[in-house]
CSV table of C-alpha atoms and ligand atoms in Angstrom, one decimal:
chain,number,residue,atom,x,y,z
A,1,MET,CA,0.0,0.0,0.0
A,2,ILE,CA,1.2,3.5,-0.8
A,3,ARG,CA,0.2,6.2,1.7
A,4,LYS,CA,0.5,9.9,1.1
A,5,ASP,CA,-0.6,11.2,4.5
A,6,THR,CA,1.6,10.9,7.6
A,7,PRO,CA,1.2,8.5,10.5
A,8,ILE,CA,1.2,9.2,14.2
A,9,ILE,CA,4.2,7.9,16.1
A,10,ASP,CA,3.7,6.4,19.6
A,11,ASP,CA,5.6,4.4,22.2
A,12,ASN,CA,4.8,1.2,20.5
A,13,ALA,CA,6.7,2.3,17.4
A,14,CYS,CA,10.4,1.9,16.7
A,15,LEU,CA,12.5,3.5,14.0
A,16,LEU,CA,15.0,1.1,12.4
A,17,VAL,CA,17.9,3.0,10.8
A,18,ILE,CA,19.4,0.6,8.3
A,19,ASP,CA,23.1,0.7,7.4
A,20,VAL,CA,23.8,4.4,7.0
A,21,GLN,CA,27.5,3.8,6.6
A,22,LEU,CA,30.2,5.4,4.5
A,23,ASP,CA,30.7,2.4,2.2
A,24,PHE,CA,27.1,2.8,1.0
A,25,CYS,CA,27.5,6.6,0.4
A,26,PRO,CA,29.0,8.3,-2.6
A,27,GLY,CA,32.8,7.6,-2.6
A,28,GLY,CA,32.3,4.3,-0.7
A,29,ALA,CA,33.1,0.8,-1.7
A,30,LEU,CA,29.5,-0.2,-2.5
A,31,ALA,CA,28.1,3.3,-3.1
A,32,VAL,CA,24.4,3.8,-3.4
A,33,GLU,CA,23.4,6.7,-5.6
A,34,GLN,CA,22.6,9.7,-3.3
A,35,GLY,CA,23.1,7.4,-0.3
A,36,ASP,CA,24.3,10.3,1.8
A,37,GLN,CA,21.0,12.2,1.2
A,38,VAL,CA,19.2,10.0,3.7
A,39,VAL,CA,21.1,11.5,6.6
A,40,PRO,CA,19.2,14.9,7.0
A,41,PRO,CA,15.7,13.3,6.8
A,42,ILE,CA,16.8,10.5,9.2
A,43,ASN,CA,18.2,13.0,11.7
A,44,GLY,CA,14.8,14.7,11.6
A,45,LEU,CA,13.0,11.4,12.2
A,46,LEU,CA,15.1,10.6,15.2
A,47,THR,CA,13.4,13.4,17.1
A,48,LEU,CA,10.0,11.8,16.6
A,49,PHE,CA,10.6,8.3,17.9
A,50,ASN,CA,11.1,7.1,21.5
A,51,ASN,CA,12.5,3.8,20.3
A,52,ILE,CA,15.4,3.8,17.8
A,53,VAL,CA,17.6,0.9,16.6
A,54,LEU,CA,20.6,1.3,14.3
A,55,THR,CA,21.9,-1.5,12.1
A,56,GLN,CA,25.5,-1.8,10.9
A,57,ASP,CA,26.8,-4.0,8.1
A,58,TRP,CA,29.9,-5.5,9.8
A,59,HIS,CA,31.9,-8.0,7.7
A,60,PRO,CA,35.1,-9.7,8.6
A,61,ALA,CA,37.8,-9.5,5.8
A,62,GLY,CA,37.4,-12.3,3.4
A,63,HIS,CA,33.6,-12.5,3.9
A,64,TYR,CA,32.0,-15.0,1.5
A,65,SER,CA,29.7,-12.3,0.1
A,66,PHE,CA,32.7,-10.6,-1.4
A,67,THR,CA,33.7,-11.2,-5.0
A,68,SER,CA,37.3,-11.2,-3.9
A,69,SER,CA,36.6,-14.4,-1.9
A,70,HIS,CA,35.7,-16.4,-5.0
A,71,ASP,CA,38.4,-16.7,-7.7
A,72,GLY,CA,37.3,-15.8,-11.2
A,73,SER,CA,33.9,-14.5,-10.2
A,74,GLN,CA,32.4,-11.2,-11.3
A,75,PRO,CA,31.2,-8.4,-9.0
A,76,PHE,CA,27.4,-8.3,-8.7
A,77,SER,CA,27.0,-11.9,-10.1
A,78,SER,CA,25.2,-14.5,-8.1
A,79,ILE,CA,26.6,-17.8,-6.7
A,80,GLN,CA,25.0,-20.7,-4.9
A,81,MET,CA,25.7,-20.9,-1.2
A,82,PRO,CA,24.5,-23.6,1.2
A,83,TYR,CA,21.6,-21.3,2.2
A,84,GLY,CA,20.7,-20.4,-1.4
A,85,ALA,CA,21.6,-17.7,-4.0
A,86,GLN,CA,24.1,-15.0,-2.9
A,87,THR,CA,25.0,-11.9,-4.8
A,88,LEU,CA,28.7,-11.1,-4.8
A,89,TRP,CA,29.6,-7.6,-3.7
A,90,PRO,CA,32.8,-5.5,-3.7
A,91,ASP,CA,34.6,-5.7,-0.4
A,92,HIS,CA,32.6,-3.4,1.9
A,93,CYS,CA,31.9,-2.5,5.5
A,94,ILE,CA,34.9,-4.4,6.9
A,95,GLN,CA,34.9,-4.4,10.7
A,96,ASN,CA,36.8,-1.4,12.1
A,97,SER,CA,37.4,0.1,8.6
A,98,SER,CA,36.5,3.7,7.9
A,99,GLY,CA,33.9,2.5,5.3
A,100,ALA,CA,32.0,0.6,8.0
A,101,GLU,CA,31.6,3.8,10.1
A,102,PHE,CA,28.2,5.5,10.2
A,103,HIS,CA,28.0,8.7,8.1
A,104,PRO,CA,29.6,11.3,10.3
A,105,ASP,CA,26.6,13.6,10.2
A,106,LEU,CA,24.2,10.8,11.4
A,107,ASN,CA,23.0,11.6,14.9
A,108,THR,CA,23.7,8.1,16.3
A,109,SER,CA,23.5,9.2,19.9
A,110,ALA,CA,19.7,9.0,19.8
A,111,ALA,CA,19.7,5.2,19.4
A,112,GLN,CA,19.2,2.7,22.2
A,113,ALA,CA,20.4,-0.4,20.4
A,114,LEU,CA,22.7,-1.4,17.6
A,115,ILE,CA,22.4,-4.6,15.6
A,116,ARG,CA,25.4,-5.7,13.6
A,117,GLN,CA,24.9,-7.9,10.5
A,118,GLY,CA,27.0,-10.2,8.4
A,119,TYR,CA,29.8,-10.7,11.0
A,120,ARG,CA,30.1,-14.4,10.3
A,121,ARG,CA,32.4,-15.1,7.4
A,122,GLU,CA,30.3,-17.9,5.8
A,123,ILE,CA,26.9,-16.2,5.8
A,124,ASP,CA,25.5,-12.8,4.8
A,125,SER,CA,22.7,-11.0,6.5
A,126,TYR,CA,20.5,-8.5,4.6
A,127,SER,CA,17.7,-8.6,7.1
A,128,ALA,CA,18.0,-7.0,10.5
A,129,PHE,CA,16.0,-10.0,11.9
A,130,PHE,CA,17.5,-13.1,10.3
A,131,GLU,CA,20.7,-14.0,8.6
A,132,ASN,CA,20.4,-15.1,4.9
A,133,ASP,CA,19.7,-18.7,5.9
A,134,GLY,CA,16.3,-17.3,7.0
A,135,GLU,CA,16.5,-18.9,10.5
A,136,THR,CA,19.5,-17.6,12.5
A,137,LYS,CA,18.2,-14.8,14.6
A,138,THR,CA,19.9,-11.5,15.2
A,139,GLY,CA,18.0,-10.8,18.4
A,140,LEU,CA,16.1,-7.8,17.1
A,141,GLN,CA,12.8,-9.6,17.3
A,142,GLY,CA,13.3,-10.3,21.0
A,143,TRP,CA,14.4,-6.8,21.7
A,144,LEU,CA,11.3,-5.3,20.1
A,145,ALA,CA,9.1,-7.8,21.8
A,146,THR,CA,10.5,-6.9,25.2
A,147,LYS,CA,9.8,-3.3,24.5
A,148,GLN,CA,6.3,-4.1,23.4
A,149,ILE,CA,6.8,-2.6,20.0
A,150,SER,CA,4.2,-3.4,17.4
A,151,SER,CA,5.0,-1.0,14.6
A,152,VAL,CA,8.4,-0.5,12.9
A,153,TYR,CA,9.4,2.3,10.6
A,154,LEU,CA,12.4,1.7,8.3
A,155,ALA,CA,14.8,4.2,6.8
A,156,GLY,CA,18.3,3.9,5.4
A,157,LEU,CA,20.3,1.9,2.8
A,158,ALA,CA,19.7,0.1,0.6
A,159,THR,CA,15.9,0.2,-0.1
A,160,ASP,CA,16.1,-3.0,-2.2
A,161,TYR,CA,18.4,-5.0,0.1
A,162,CYS,CA,18.7,-4.5,3.8
A,163,VAL,CA,15.7,-2.3,4.1
A,164,ALA,CA,13.5,-4.5,2.0
A,165,TYR,CA,14.6,-7.8,3.6
A,166,SER,CA,14.2,-6.3,7.0
A,167,ALA,CA,10.7,-5.0,6.2
A,168,LEU,CA,9.6,-8.3,4.7
A,169,ASP,CA,10.8,-10.3,7.7
A,170,ALA,CA,9.1,-7.8,10.1
A,171,ALA,CA,5.8,-8.2,8.2
A,172,ARG,CA,6.2,-12.0,8.3
A,173,LEU,CA,6.7,-11.7,12.1
A,174,GLY,CA,3.5,-9.8,12.5
A,175,PHE,CA,4.7,-6.2,12.9
A,176,ASP,CA,2.9,-3.3,11.4
A,177,VAL,CA,5.6,-2.2,8.9
A,178,ASN,CA,6.2,1.1,7.3
A,179,VAL,CA,9.0,2.1,5.0
A,180,LEU,CA,9.9,5.8,4.9
A,181,LEU,CA,10.8,6.1,1.2
A,182,PRO,CA,12.1,9.7,1.2
A,183,ALA,CA,14.7,8.5,3.8
A,184,CYS,CA,15.8,5.5,1.8
A,185,ARG,CA,17.9,5.0,-1.4
A,186,GLY,CA,18.3,1.8,-3.5
A,187,ILE,CA,21.0,-0.1,-5.3
A,188,ASP,CA,18.7,-1.2,-8.1
A,189,LEU,CA,20.6,-4.2,-9.5
A,190,ASP,CA,18.8,-5.8,-12.4
A,191,GLY,CA,15.4,-4.3,-11.5
A,192,SER,CA,15.7,-5.2,-7.8
A,193,LEU,CA,14.2,-1.9,-6.7
A,194,SER,CA,10.8,-2.3,-8.3
A,195,LEU,CA,10.8,-6.0,-7.5
A,196,GLN,CA,11.3,-5.4,-3.8
A,197,LEU,CA,8.9,-2.5,-3.7
A,198,ASP,CA,6.3,-4.8,-5.2
A,199,LYS,CA,7.1,-7.6,-2.8
A,200,MET,CA,6.8,-5.2,0.2
A,201,SER,CA,3.4,-4.0,-1.0
A,202,GLN,CA,2.2,-7.5,-1.5
A,203,ALA,CA,3.4,-8.4,2.0
A,204,GLY,CA,1.3,-5.6,3.5
A,205,VAL,CA,4.1,-3.2,4.1
A,206,THR,CA,3.1,0.4,4.0
A,207,LEU,CA,5.3,2.5,1.7
A,208,LEU,CA,5.2,6.1,2.9
A,209,GLU,CA,5.9,8.6,0.3
A,210,LYS,CA,5.9,11.5,2.7
A,211,LEU,CA,7.8,11.7,6.0
A,212,PRO,CA,6.1,12.4,9.3
A,213,GLU,CA,6.9,15.8,10.8
B,301,VGL,C1,23.6,-4.3,1.8
B,301,VGL,C2,24.5,-5.4,0.0
B,301,VGL,C3,25.5,-6.0,0.8
B,301,VGL,C4,22.6,-3.3,2.4
B,301,VGL,C5,24.6,-4.8,2.6
B,301,VGL,O1,22.9,-2.7,3.5
B,301,VGL,O2,21.6,-3.1,1.8
B,301,VGL,N1,23.6,-4.5,0.5
B,301,VGL,N2,25.5,-5.7,2.1
B,302,ZN,ZN1,27.2,-6.4,3.2
C-alpha cells in the first residue's frame, strides 16, 4: 500500500535506521546513488521516535559475500551458497574500517540499540532480523518484543536489500511495517528496486511517500 498522508508515532513504534554507513554513500566501496541524502531526513525522524535501533553491516575481511573471496567471479554476479543464492559484492563494511563507520553527520546518539549484520564469514545477512539462511536470529525480534513494540518504521540503505529484507521479515513476524521512502535509497541491481517495492506492497508493508513531521 502507498500512503501519502503521515502516521502518528507512539511508544509502541520503533525507528529502524538501516546501514547508514560510509561504504554505502558516494565515494564508498558499495556506493548507493545519493546514499548520503538519507542523513538529513533521518536526523529529523530521530526526534519523533522514542525507540530507535541502528543496524550496521559488519563483515570480517574475506567475507563470503565478497567477489574477492571467489576466484574468477564477477562483482554483482550470483553464486549458490549452502543457504541459497548469494549476490557477490565488492569488499565493503569491513569491521573497524572507515567505510564501516556511520555517516559522520548521522546523529547516532539517539539510538538505544545497535544490531550488527554479516559478522560471520560464511553467511551474509541482509535482514536485521535473520541471517540469509532465513533462520539464524539477530536478536532484534526479541528486543522489540521486550519493548512491546508493534510498529516498525524503516529508513536507510539500501531500499532493495537490507531495508526490504528487514521489512519483509518484520511483516512475516506480524509487525505493522512502514518504509519511509524519502529517507531510503536503493542499489537497483537488475530491477531489484521495483521488484522489492512490489514484494513489500504485497506483504502488506506500507510504503510512505511522505515523512512524518
Ligand atoms: C547491503 C548489500 C550488501 C545493504 C549490505 O545494506 O543493503 N547490501 N551488504
Ligand atoms: Zn554487506
